[in-house]
mmCIF file of C-alpha atoms in Angstrom:
data_model
loop_
_atom_site.group_PDB
_atom_site.id
_atom_site.type_symbol
_atom_site.label_atom_id
_atom_site.label_comp_id
_atom_site.label_asym_id
_atom_site.label_seq_id
_atom_site.Cartn_x
_atom_site.Cartn_y
_atom_site.Cartn_z
ATOM 1 C CA UNK A 22 -9.237 21.282 -6.201
ATOM 2 C CA UNK A 23 -10.866 19.260 -3.422
ATOM 3 C CA UNK A 24 -7.809 17.006 -2.993
ATOM 4 C CA UNK A 25 -5.422 19.946 -2.745
ATOM 5 C CA UNK A 26 -7.748 21.796 -0.392
ATOM 6 C CA UNK A 27 -8.030 18.745 1.844
ATOM 7 C CA UNK A 28 -4.247 18.518 2.165
ATOM 8 C CA UNK A 29 -3.953 22.163 3.171
ATOM 9 C CA UNK A 30 -6.928 22.111 5.527
ATOM 10 C CA UNK A 31 -5.647 18.950 7.241
ATOM 11 C CA UNK A 32 -2.315 20.555 8.065
ATOM 12 C CA UNK A 33 -3.757 23.953 8.879
ATOM 13 C CA UNK A 34 -6.522 22.463 11.034
ATOM 14 C CA UNK A 35 -3.928 20.588 13.086
ATOM 15 C CA UNK A 36 -2.032 23.831 13.598
ATOM 16 C CA UNK A 37 -5.151 25.769 14.556
ATOM 17 C CA UNK A 38 -6.353 22.967 16.847
ATOM 18 C CA UNK A 39 -3.045 23.054 18.723
ATOM 19 C CA UNK A 40 -3.303 26.822 19.006
ATOM 20 C CA UNK A 41 -6.848 26.695 20.352
ATOM 21 C CA UNK A 42 -6.143 23.878 22.817
ATOM 22 C CA UNK A 43 -3.143 25.669 24.305
ATOM 23 C CA UNK A 44 -4.595 29.176 24.172
ATOM 24 C CA UNK A 45 -6.261 28.832 27.626
ATOM 25 C CA UNK A 46 -2.819 28.121 29.043
ATOM 26 C CA UNK A 47 -1.291 31.061 27.169
ATOM 27 C CA UNK A 48 -3.958 33.440 28.525
ATOM 28 C CA UNK A 49 -3.171 32.338 32.079
ATOM 29 C CA UNK A 50 0.585 32.824 31.625
ATOM 30 C CA UNK A 51 0.440 36.180 29.827
ATOM 31 C CA UNK A 52 -1.496 39.250 30.978
ATOM 32 C CA UNK A 53 -3.834 41.351 28.804
ATOM 33 C CA UNK A 54 -1.138 44.073 28.820
ATOM 34 C CA UNK A 55 1.473 41.642 27.454
ATOM 35 C CA UNK A 56 -1.055 40.445 24.908
ATOM 36 C CA UNK A 57 -1.415 44.113 23.965
ATOM 37 C CA UNK A 58 2.315 44.296 23.209
ATOM 38 C CA UNK A 59 1.898 41.235 21.027
ATOM 39 C CA UNK A 60 -1.027 42.872 19.205
ATOM 40 C CA UNK A 61 1.124 45.927 18.454
ATOM 41 C CA UNK A 62 3.854 43.674 17.062
ATOM 42 C CA UNK A 63 1.363 41.742 14.908
ATOM 43 C CA UNK A 64 -0.142 44.967 13.550
ATOM 44 C CA UNK A 65 3.190 46.506 12.597
ATOM 45 C CA UNK A 66 4.710 43.378 11.087
ATOM 46 C CA UNK A 67 1.530 42.430 9.221
ATOM 47 C CA UNK A 68 1.173 45.843 7.588
ATOM 48 C CA UNK A 69 4.825 46.302 6.630
ATOM 49 C CA UNK A 70 5.638 42.621 6.107
ATOM 50 C CA UNK A 71 2.827 41.953 3.637
ATOM 51 C CA UNK A 72 3.932 44.923 1.518
ATOM 52 C CA UNK A 73 7.672 44.348 1.884
ATOM 53 C CA UNK A 74 7.810 42.270 -1.318
ATOM 54 C CA UNK A 75 5.674 44.786 -3.264
ATOM 55 C CA UNK A 76 3.115 41.961 -3.683
ATOM 56 C CA UNK A 77 5.320 40.233 -6.254
ATOM 57 C CA UNK A 78 4.225 37.022 -4.541
ATOM 58 C CA UNK A 79 0.949 37.324 -6.467
ATOM 59 C CA UNK A 80 2.851 37.432 -9.752
ATOM 60 C CA UNK A 81 4.698 34.212 -8.884
ATOM 61 C CA UNK A 82 1.529 32.166 -9.466
ATOM 62 C CA UNK A 83 0.729 33.654 -12.884
ATOM 63 C CA UNK A 84 4.256 33.932 -14.339
ATOM 64 C CA UNK A 85 4.472 32.348 -17.794
ATOM 65 C CA UNK A 86 7.532 30.201 -17.064
ATOM 66 C CA UNK A 87 9.113 28.484 -14.093
ATOM 67 C CA UNK A 88 12.274 30.476 -14.715
ATOM 68 C CA UNK A 89 10.477 33.820 -14.484
ATOM 69 C CA UNK A 90 8.636 32.652 -11.369
ATOM 70 C CA UNK A 91 11.934 31.681 -9.744
ATOM 71 C CA UNK A 92 13.455 35.076 -10.444
ATOM 72 C CA UNK A 93 10.335 36.729 -9.085
ATOM 73 C CA UNK A 94 10.936 34.820 -5.848
ATOM 74 C CA UNK A 95 14.475 36.222 -5.806
ATOM 75 C CA UNK A 96 13.308 39.784 -6.467
ATOM 76 C CA UNK A 97 10.541 39.611 -3.871
ATOM 77 C CA UNK A 98 12.837 38.086 -1.258
ATOM 78 C CA UNK A 99 15.498 40.751 -1.821
ATOM 79 C CA UNK A 100 12.931 43.522 -1.440
ATOM 80 C CA UNK A 101 11.610 41.973 1.786
ATOM 81 C CA UNK A 102 15.097 41.795 3.295
ATOM 82 C CA UNK A 103 15.752 45.422 2.344
ATOM 83 C CA UNK A 104 12.499 46.606 3.923
ATOM 84 C CA UNK A 105 13.262 44.560 7.041
ATOM 85 C CA UNK A 106 16.636 46.261 7.456
ATOM 86 C CA UNK A 107 15.110 49.693 6.906
ATOM 87 C CA UNK A 108 12.395 48.886 9.443
ATOM 88 C CA UNK A 109 15.006 48.133 12.098
ATOM 89 C CA UNK A 110 16.276 51.707 11.903
ATOM 90 C CA UNK A 111 12.745 53.139 12.025
ATOM 91 C CA UNK A 112 11.519 50.922 14.859
ATOM 92 C CA UNK A 113 14.656 51.547 16.924
ATOM 93 C CA UNK A 114 13.791 55.244 16.929
ATOM 94 C CA UNK A 115 10.038 54.958 17.500
ATOM 95 C CA UNK A 116 10.120 52.218 20.158
ATOM 96 C CA UNK A 117 12.156 52.344 23.353
ATOM 97 C CA UNK A 118 12.832 48.610 23.356
ATOM 98 C CA UNK A 119 15.580 47.472 20.989
ATOM 99 C CA UNK A 120 14.421 43.876 21.486
ATOM 100 C CA UNK A 121 10.955 44.727 20.207
ATOM 101 C CA UNK A 122 12.453 46.558 17.218
ATOM 102 C CA UNK A 123 14.775 43.654 16.352
ATOM 103 C CA UNK A 124 12.027 41.030 16.597
ATOM 104 C CA UNK A 125 9.668 43.135 14.481
ATOM 105 C CA UNK A 126 12.278 43.852 11.789
ATOM 106 C CA UNK A 127 13.179 40.163 11.439
ATOM 107 C CA UNK A 128 9.488 39.274 11.245
ATOM 108 C CA UNK A 129 8.814 41.874 8.552
ATOM 109 C CA UNK A 130 11.455 40.352 6.278
ATOM 110 C CA UNK A 131 10.334 36.805 7.111
ATOM 111 C CA UNK A 132 6.676 37.561 6.330
ATOM 112 C CA UNK A 133 7.542 38.997 2.913
ATOM 113 C CA UNK A 134 9.712 36.008 2.002
ATOM 114 C CA UNK A 135 7.294 33.462 3.480
ATOM 115 C CA UNK A 136 4.345 34.775 1.485
ATOM 116 C CA UNK A 137 6.416 34.603 -1.692
ATOM 117 C CA UNK A 138 7.442 31.012 -0.984
ATOM 118 C CA UNK A 139 3.831 30.081 -0.171
ATOM 119 C CA UNK A 140 2.759 31.182 -3.640
ATOM 120 C CA UNK A 141 5.774 29.456 -5.208
ATOM 121 C CA UNK A 142 4.829 26.173 -3.541
ATOM 122 C CA UNK A 143 1.208 26.765 -4.508
ATOM 123 C CA UNK A 144 2.300 27.169 -8.126
ATOM 124 C CA UNK A 145 4.198 23.878 -7.827
ATOM 125 C CA UNK A 146 1.088 22.347 -6.190
ATOM 126 C CA UNK A 147 3.254 21.342 -3.220
ATOM 127 C CA UNK A 148 0.319 21.462 -0.845
ATOM 128 C CA UNK A 149 1.696 18.781 1.468
ATOM 129 C CA UNK A 150 4.702 21.016 2.147
ATOM 130 C CA UNK A 151 2.412 23.974 2.783
ATOM 131 C CA UNK A 152 0.406 21.920 5.255
ATOM 132 C CA UNK A 153 3.586 20.772 7.035
ATOM 133 C CA UNK A 154 4.799 24.351 7.155
ATOM 134 C CA UNK A 155 1.611 25.468 8.938
ATOM 135 C CA UNK A 156 1.951 22.784 11.601
ATOM 136 C CA UNK A 157 5.680 23.365 12.064
ATOM 137 C CA UNK A 158 5.292 27.127 12.473
ATOM 138 C CA UNK A 159 2.420 26.825 14.950
ATOM 139 C CA UNK A 160 4.151 24.172 17.064
ATOM 140 C CA UNK A 161 7.280 26.316 17.206
ATOM 141 C CA UNK A 162 5.348 29.427 18.251
ATOM 142 C CA UNK A 163 3.387 27.616 20.953
ATOM 143 C CA UNK A 164 6.386 25.716 22.330
ATOM 144 C CA UNK A 165 8.520 28.863 22.474
ATOM 145 C CA UNK A 166 5.689 30.927 23.971
ATOM 146 C CA UNK A 167 5.104 28.410 26.747
ATOM 147 C CA UNK A 168 8.805 27.825 27.316
ATOM 148 C CA UNK A 169 9.625 31.522 27.584
ATOM 149 C CA UNK A 170 6.751 32.060 30.025
ATOM 150 C CA UNK A 171 7.939 29.100 32.111
ATOM 151 C CA UNK A 172 11.389 30.675 32.567
ATOM 152 C CA UNK A 173 9.828 34.039 33.402
ATOM 153 C CA UNK A 174 10.364 35.802 30.063
ATOM 154 C CA UNK A 175 6.815 37.113 29.580
ATOM 155 C CA UNK A 176 7.714 40.638 28.445
ATOM 156 C CA UNK A 177 7.765 40.264 24.648
ATOM 157 C CA UNK A 178 7.688 36.489 25.122
ATOM 158 C CA UNK A 179 4.895 36.071 22.575
ATOM 159 C CA UNK A 180 6.694 38.453 20.225
ATOM 160 C CA UNK A 181 9.880 36.394 20.414
ATOM 161 C CA UNK A 182 7.961 33.139 19.939
ATOM 162 C CA UNK A 183 6.172 34.391 16.832
ATOM 163 C CA UNK A 184 9.436 35.651 15.339
ATOM 164 C CA UNK A 185 11.126 32.282 15.869
ATOM 165 C CA UNK A 186 8.133 30.527 14.298
ATOM 166 C CA UNK A 187 8.312 32.712 11.191
ATOM 167 C CA UNK A 188 12.025 32.057 10.780
ATOM 168 C CA UNK A 189 11.572 28.290 11.144
ATOM 169 C CA UNK A 190 8.766 28.425 8.581
ATOM 170 C CA UNK A 191 11.015 30.325 6.181
ATOM 171 C CA UNK A 192 13.858 27.828 6.554
ATOM 172 C CA UNK A 193 11.557 24.869 5.937
ATOM 173 C CA UNK A 194 9.927 26.361 2.841
ATOM 174 C CA UNK A 195 13.264 27.448 1.382
ATOM 175 C CA UNK A 196 14.594 23.918 1.897
ATOM 176 C CA UNK A 197 11.539 22.272 0.321
ATOM 177 C CA UNK A 198 11.001 24.806 -2.476
ATOM 178 C CA UNK A 199 13.191 23.080 -5.062
ATOM 179 C CA UNK A 200 14.508 26.446 -6.250
ATOM 180 C CA UNK A 201 17.701 25.881 -8.247
ATOM 181 C CA UNK A 202 18.202 29.188 -10.029
ATOM 182 C CA UNK A 203 21.259 31.031 -8.753
ATOM 183 C CA UNK A 204 20.749 34.623 -7.737
ATOM 184 C CA UNK A 205 20.919 36.857 -10.805
ATOM 185 C CA UNK A 206 20.437 40.565 -10.245
ATOM 186 C CA UNK A 207 19.854 41.446 -13.903
ATOM 187 C CA UNK A 208 17.277 38.684 -14.366
ATOM 188 C CA UNK A 209 15.481 39.764 -11.199
ATOM 189 C CA UNK A 210 15.301 43.304 -12.552
ATOM 190 C CA UNK A 211 14.006 41.994 -15.881
ATOM 191 C CA UNK A 212 11.084 40.109 -14.371
ATOM 192 C CA UNK A 213 10.441 42.976 -11.976
ATOM 193 C CA UNK A 214 10.086 45.295 -14.967
ATOM 194 C CA UNK A 215 7.886 42.792 -16.805
ATOM 195 C CA UNK A 216 5.519 42.444 -13.837
ATOM 196 C CA UNK A 217 5.661 46.074 -12.755
ATOM 197 C CA UNK A 218 1.871 46.278 -12.994
ATOM 198 C CA UNK A 219 1.559 44.070 -9.914
ATOM 199 C CA UNK A 220 3.402 46.453 -7.575
ATOM 200 C CA UNK A 221 1.740 49.484 -9.124
ATOM 201 C CA UNK A 222 -1.781 48.105 -8.950
ATOM 202 C CA UNK A 223 -1.760 45.742 -5.978
ATOM 203 C CA UNK A 224 0.396 47.450 -3.342
ATOM 204 C CA UNK A 225 -2.156 50.216 -2.779
ATOM 205 C CA UNK A 226 -5.025 47.741 -2.700
ATOM 206 C CA UNK A 227 -3.222 45.305 -0.409
ATOM 207 C CA UNK A 228 -1.962 48.143 1.759
ATOM 208 C CA UNK A 229 -5.449 49.516 2.288
ATOM 209 C CA UNK A 230 -6.782 46.042 3.074
ATOM 210 C CA UNK A 231 -4.085 45.131 5.589
ATOM 211 C CA UNK A 232 -4.230 48.564 7.228
ATOM 212 C CA UNK A 233 -7.995 48.214 7.549
ATOM 213 C CA UNK A 234 -7.396 44.990 9.475
ATOM 214 C CA UNK A 235 -4.442 46.028 11.648
ATOM 215 C CA UNK A 236 -4.190 49.839 11.837
ATOM 216 C CA UNK A 237 -7.143 50.027 14.281
ATOM 217 C CA UNK A 238 -5.021 48.118 16.814
ATOM 218 C CA UNK A 239 -2.436 50.903 16.685
ATOM 219 C CA UNK A 240 -5.177 53.506 17.118
ATOM 220 C CA UNK A 241 -6.697 51.608 20.046
ATOM 221 C CA UNK A 242 -3.269 51.443 21.712
ATOM 222 C CA UNK A 243 -2.971 55.230 21.379
ATOM 223 C CA UNK A 244 -6.451 56.050 22.700
ATOM 224 C CA UNK A 245 -7.200 53.285 25.213
ATOM 225 C CA UNK A 246 -5.334 51.161 27.725
ATOM 226 C CA UNK A 247 -3.005 48.577 26.190
ATOM 227 C CA UNK A 248 -4.666 45.841 28.233
ATOM 228 C CA UNK A 249 -7.909 46.571 26.365
ATOM 229 C CA UNK A 250 -6.021 46.041 23.134
ATOM 230 C CA UNK A 251 -4.907 42.711 24.579
ATOM 231 C CA UNK A 252 -8.544 41.782 25.216
ATOM 232 C CA UNK A 253 -9.420 42.592 21.602
ATOM 233 C CA UNK A 254 -6.404 40.618 20.415
ATOM 234 C CA UNK A 255 -7.619 37.463 22.163
ATOM 235 C CA UNK A 256 -11.053 37.790 20.543
ATOM 236 C CA UNK A 257 -9.477 38.330 17.137
ATOM 237 C CA UNK A 258 -7.159 35.336 17.619
ATOM 238 C CA UNK A 259 -10.139 33.103 18.337
ATOM 239 C CA UNK A 260 -11.963 34.344 15.249
ATOM 240 C CA UNK A 261 -8.769 34.201 13.190
ATOM 241 C CA UNK A 262 -8.928 30.402 13.409
ATOM 242 C CA UNK A 263 -11.725 30.030 10.812
ATOM 243 C CA UNK A 264 -10.221 32.818 8.703
ATOM 244 C CA UNK A 265 -6.839 31.067 8.499
ATOM 245 C CA UNK A 266 -8.245 27.554 8.385
ATOM 246 C CA UNK A 267 -10.879 28.240 5.738
ATOM 247 C CA UNK A 268 -10.468 31.717 4.274
ATOM 248 C CA UNK A 269 -6.755 31.951 3.488
ATOM 249 C CA UNK A 270 -6.248 28.205 3.086
ATOM 250 C CA UNK A 271 -9.220 27.985 0.734
ATOM 251 C CA UNK A 272 -8.138 31.032 -1.264
ATOM 252 C CA UNK A 273 -4.603 29.650 -1.762
ATOM 253 C CA UNK A 274 -5.990 26.636 -3.620
ATOM 254 C CA UNK A 275 -8.933 28.576 -5.066
ATOM 255 C CA UNK A 276 -6.622 31.099 -6.766
ATOM 256 C CA UNK A 277 -4.707 28.313 -8.491
ATOM 257 C CA UNK A 278 -7.896 26.431 -9.467
ATOM 258 C CA UNK A 279 -9.798 29.476 -10.723
ATOM 259 C CA UNK A 280 -6.900 30.320 -13.069
ATOM 260 C CA UNK A 281 -7.692 27.112 -14.972
ATOM 261 C CA UNK A 282 -11.491 27.518 -14.916
ATOM 262 C CA UNK A 283 -13.312 29.007 -17.886
ATOM 263 C CA UNK A 284 -14.546 32.533 -17.267
ATOM 264 C CA UNK A 285 -18.117 31.477 -17.987
ATOM 265 C CA UNK A 286 -17.962 28.804 -15.261
ATOM 266 C CA UNK A 287 -16.652 30.999 -12.459
ATOM 267 C CA UNK A 288 -20.062 32.335 -11.481
ATOM 268 C CA UNK A 289 -21.351 28.852 -10.649
ATOM 269 C CA UNK A 290 -18.083 28.212 -8.790
ATOM 270 C CA UNK A 291 -18.661 31.396 -6.769
ATOM 271 C CA UNK A 292 -22.194 30.398 -5.774
ATOM 272 C CA UNK A 293 -21.298 26.797 -5.000
ATOM 273 C CA UNK A 294 -18.430 27.652 -2.684
ATOM 274 C CA UNK A 295 -20.303 30.534 -1.026
ATOM 275 C CA UNK A 296 -23.256 28.287 -0.209
ATOM 276 C CA UNK A 297 -20.991 25.571 1.210
ATOM 277 C CA UNK A 298 -19.109 28.008 3.432
ATOM 278 C CA UNK A 299 -22.349 29.646 4.599
ATOM 279 C CA UNK A 300 -24.030 26.352 5.411
ATOM 280 C CA UNK A 301 -21.240 24.624 7.323
ATOM 281 C CA UNK A 302 -19.063 27.331 8.856
ATOM 282 C CA UNK A 303 -21.028 30.543 9.426
ATOM 283 C CA UNK A 304 -23.384 29.037 12.082
ATOM 284 C CA UNK A 305 -20.516 27.943 14.408
ATOM 285 C CA UNK A 306 -18.977 31.418 14.178
ATOM 286 C CA UNK A 307 -22.266 33.021 15.186
ATOM 287 C CA UNK A 308 -22.676 30.592 18.097
ATOM 288 C CA UNK A 309 -19.250 31.591 19.442
ATOM 289 C CA UNK A 310 -20.398 35.208 19.332
ATOM 290 C CA UNK A 311 -23.694 34.544 21.124
ATOM 291 C CA UNK A 312 -22.144 32.497 23.946
ATOM 292 C CA UNK A 313 -18.812 34.343 24.048
ATOM 293 C CA UNK A 314 -19.669 36.534 27.090
ATOM 294 C CA UNK A 315 -20.340 33.393 29.123
ATOM 295 C CA UNK A 316 -17.724 31.017 27.715
ATOM 296 C CA UNK A 317 -14.605 33.210 27.434
ATOM 297 C CA UNK A 318 -14.134 33.766 31.207
ATOM 298 C CA UNK A 319 -14.483 30.028 31.816
ATOM 299 C CA UNK A 320 -12.124 28.919 29.049
ATOM 300 C CA UNK A 321 -9.505 31.655 29.164
ATOM 301 C CA UNK A 322 -9.759 32.952 32.743
ATOM 302 C CA UNK A 323 -11.703 35.590 34.659
ATOM 303 C CA UNK A 324 -9.493 38.443 33.460
ATOM 304 C CA UNK A 325 -10.719 37.965 29.868
ATOM 305 C CA UNK A 326 -14.382 38.973 30.371
ATOM 306 C CA UNK A 327 -14.124 41.935 28.000
ATOM 307 C CA UNK A 328 -12.838 39.641 25.245
ATOM 308 C CA UNK A 329 -15.995 37.544 25.547
ATOM 309 C CA UNK A 330 -18.207 40.612 25.283
ATOM 310 C CA UNK A 331 -16.382 41.756 22.155
ATOM 311 C CA UNK A 332 -16.977 38.336 20.545
ATOM 312 C CA UNK A 333 -20.697 39.100 20.382
ATOM 313 C CA UNK A 334 -20.033 42.002 18.015
ATOM 314 C CA UNK A 335 -17.139 40.571 16.051
ATOM 315 C CA UNK A 336 -18.882 37.319 15.053
ATOM 316 C CA UNK A 337 -20.963 38.848 12.191
ATOM 317 C CA UNK A 338 -17.888 40.770 11.023
ATOM 318 C CA UNK A 339 -15.853 37.546 10.978
ATOM 319 C CA UNK A 340 -18.558 35.684 9.059
ATOM 320 C CA UNK A 341 -18.645 38.313 6.305
ATOM 321 C CA UNK A 342 -14.856 38.531 6.250
ATOM 322 C CA UNK A 343 -14.588 34.755 5.799
ATOM 323 C CA UNK A 344 -16.864 34.819 2.768
ATOM 324 C CA UNK A 345 -15.051 37.782 1.216
ATOM 325 C CA UNK A 346 -11.529 36.471 1.822
ATOM 326 C CA UNK A 347 -12.489 33.130 0.297
ATOM 327 C CA UNK A 348 -13.821 34.711 -2.904
ATOM 328 C CA UNK A 349 -11.450 37.680 -3.294
ATOM 329 C CA UNK A 350 -8.912 35.732 -5.438
ATOM 330 C CA UNK A 351 -11.489 35.901 -8.243
ATOM 331 C CA UNK A 352 -10.763 39.605 -8.555
ATOM 332 C CA UNK A 353 -7.136 38.820 -9.428
ATOM 333 C CA UNK A 354 -8.148 36.010 -11.763
ATOM 334 C CA UNK A 355 -10.552 38.348 -13.553
ATOM 335 C CA UNK A 356 -7.879 41.082 -13.543
ATOM 336 C CA UNK A 357 -10.295 43.389 -11.721
ATOM 337 C CA UNK A 358 -7.470 45.165 -9.937
ATOM 338 C CA UNK A 359 -9.231 48.541 -9.880
ATOM 339 C CA UNK A 360 -12.288 46.915 -8.298
ATOM 340 C CA UNK A 361 -10.056 45.258 -5.718
ATOM 341 C CA UNK A 362 -8.468 48.636 -4.960
ATOM 342 C CA UNK A 363 -11.875 50.265 -4.567
ATOM 343 C CA UNK A 364 -13.092 47.544 -2.193
ATOM 344 C CA UNK A 365 -9.913 47.768 -0.142
ATOM 345 C CA UNK A 366 -10.372 51.526 0.118
ATOM 346 C CA UNK A 367 -13.989 50.973 1.175
ATOM 347 C CA UNK A 368 -12.977 48.586 3.950
ATOM 348 C CA UNK A 369 -10.200 50.933 5.058
ATOM 349 C CA UNK A 370 -12.662 53.819 5.256
ATOM 350 C CA UNK A 371 -15.161 51.684 7.181
ATOM 351 C CA UNK A 372 -12.606 50.720 9.822
ATOM 352 C CA UNK A 373 -10.749 53.994 10.269
ATOM 353 C CA UNK A 374 -13.944 56.031 9.941
ATOM 354 C CA UNK A 375 -15.724 53.608 12.261
ATOM 355 C CA UNK A 376 -12.982 53.968 14.845
ATOM 356 C CA UNK A 377 -13.197 57.750 14.971
ATOM 357 C CA UNK A 378 -16.996 57.733 14.879
ATOM 358 C CA UNK A 379 -17.110 55.284 17.779
ATOM 359 C CA UNK A 380 -14.462 57.218 19.677
ATOM 360 C CA UNK A 381 -16.344 60.499 19.206
ATOM 361 C CA UNK A 382 -19.928 59.284 19.730
ATOM 362 C CA UNK A 383 -19.486 56.559 22.350
ATOM 363 C CA UNK A 384 -15.981 56.974 23.747
ATOM 364 C CA UNK A 385 -15.497 53.401 24.994
ATOM 365 C CA UNK A 386 -13.474 50.610 23.442
ATOM 366 C CA UNK A 387 -16.563 48.362 23.252
ATOM 367 C CA UNK A 388 -18.657 51.004 21.519
ATOM 368 C CA UNK A 389 -15.865 51.861 19.116
ATOM 369 C CA UNK A 390 -15.441 48.213 18.105
ATOM 370 C CA UNK A 391 -19.232 47.868 17.667
ATOM 371 C CA UNK A 392 -19.254 50.680 15.095
ATOM 372 C CA UNK A 393 -16.190 49.284 13.316
ATOM 373 C CA UNK A 394 -17.668 45.779 13.179
ATOM 374 C CA UNK A 395 -20.961 47.022 11.741
ATOM 375 C CA UNK A 396 -19.355 49.147 9.021
ATOM 376 C CA UNK A 397 -16.798 46.441 8.249
ATOM 377 C CA UNK A 398 -19.533 43.833 7.761
ATOM 378 C CA UNK A 399 -21.291 46.125 5.301
ATOM 379 C CA UNK A 400 -18.018 46.704 3.419
ATOM 380 C CA UNK A 401 -17.372 42.959 3.056
ATOM 381 C CA UNK A 402 -20.968 42.462 1.868
ATOM 382 C CA UNK A 403 -20.418 45.162 -0.760
ATOM 383 C CA UNK A 404 -17.242 43.346 -1.795
ATOM 384 C CA UNK A 405 -19.096 40.075 -2.351
ATOM 385 C CA UNK A 406 -21.697 41.937 -4.410
ATOM 386 C CA UNK A 407 -18.990 43.456 -6.617
ATOM 387 C CA UNK A 408 -17.304 40.081 -7.155
ATOM 388 C CA UNK A 409 -20.644 38.591 -8.166
ATOM 389 C CA UNK A 410 -21.296 41.523 -10.505
ATOM 390 C CA UNK A 411 -17.908 41.047 -12.201
ATOM 391 C CA UNK A 412 -18.561 37.344 -12.743
ATOM 392 C CA UNK A 413 -22.111 37.952 -13.942
ATOM 393 C CA UNK A 414 -20.857 40.059 -16.837
ATOM 394 C CA UNK A 415 -18.960 37.038 -18.215
ATOM 395 C CA UNK A 416 -21.588 34.418 -17.500
ATOM 396 C CA UNK A 417 -23.507 33.029 -20.496
ATOM 397 C CA UNK A 418 -27.017 34.449 -20.781
#
């Protein structure tokens, strides 16, 4: 597992390093209000895009045969395209800008297909291609974002850049996937029927989880100034670096590795990886939170002072989220889908409930985020406890 993880982390770390190095330039070219538009786009496309393939991407890894896995890729991709087209009609009505609607609809379809291809390449253990994909997508997004700002296209410039990056990522993974099966509608329906438990049991869980992470941005946009949402978005983008670099990258390899590990050995695997993550990566996250109010205005510009203040409260939340995201694949390996659904519902309740509690009791964006961060941290801690409890039941006494 270590060799595969190193390949993915190397590529992903390069992508995240580029993003972090150029972020101070991005924050000086784009205003907090424009960053708020980008946050709205990310929230919408993340929620709908992740669910657009009905989470058949998870079934791709565990399919019994390569043939069934290939047809699952076809079924998931077709569903994602259909949801993307339907989203265009919905977004065109709800948003005044047709450009925003078009970019979001394309991104929704691309996210659904990309996630499916990620799991296909993970199944094939093509981790070098996954690493290259991360770098290619990030370079494209940054280059387009800077280029569009240079020519004066800052309204939805970040939205356009992210959409282009997703499409380039899709093209690269499709080219390097090695998929040879021709599209077969009847075979796609067959595997869809065979793996119908995945959509039935994982869509609700995944939907609650992704809405817990991104729905608050939509609520903040409705109840506060969009520039404040932009401030929050910058803080989240900084803290997303360890989540993407370690959490999601680690879990991609971890899911594949844990499938081949004996049930009795998974508890020691859980403790070993949790200790390593806690020892080497949690302290830097907490330091960013402590010094955020002083460092953010220097690094990103004077107009981003609120983002630095929010970092103080979001650091503990990010630390707990990193640990949970890294270990959550064990719930799928153990087939604890009901537990996963319960934990997703708990996190959803903590974030949506926390938002309204903060809005009612405190009434400021900072206070609201403080309440959400506290309740979210507790929810992730409860999730880790439940994962440990599930593993403990299968550990030898």
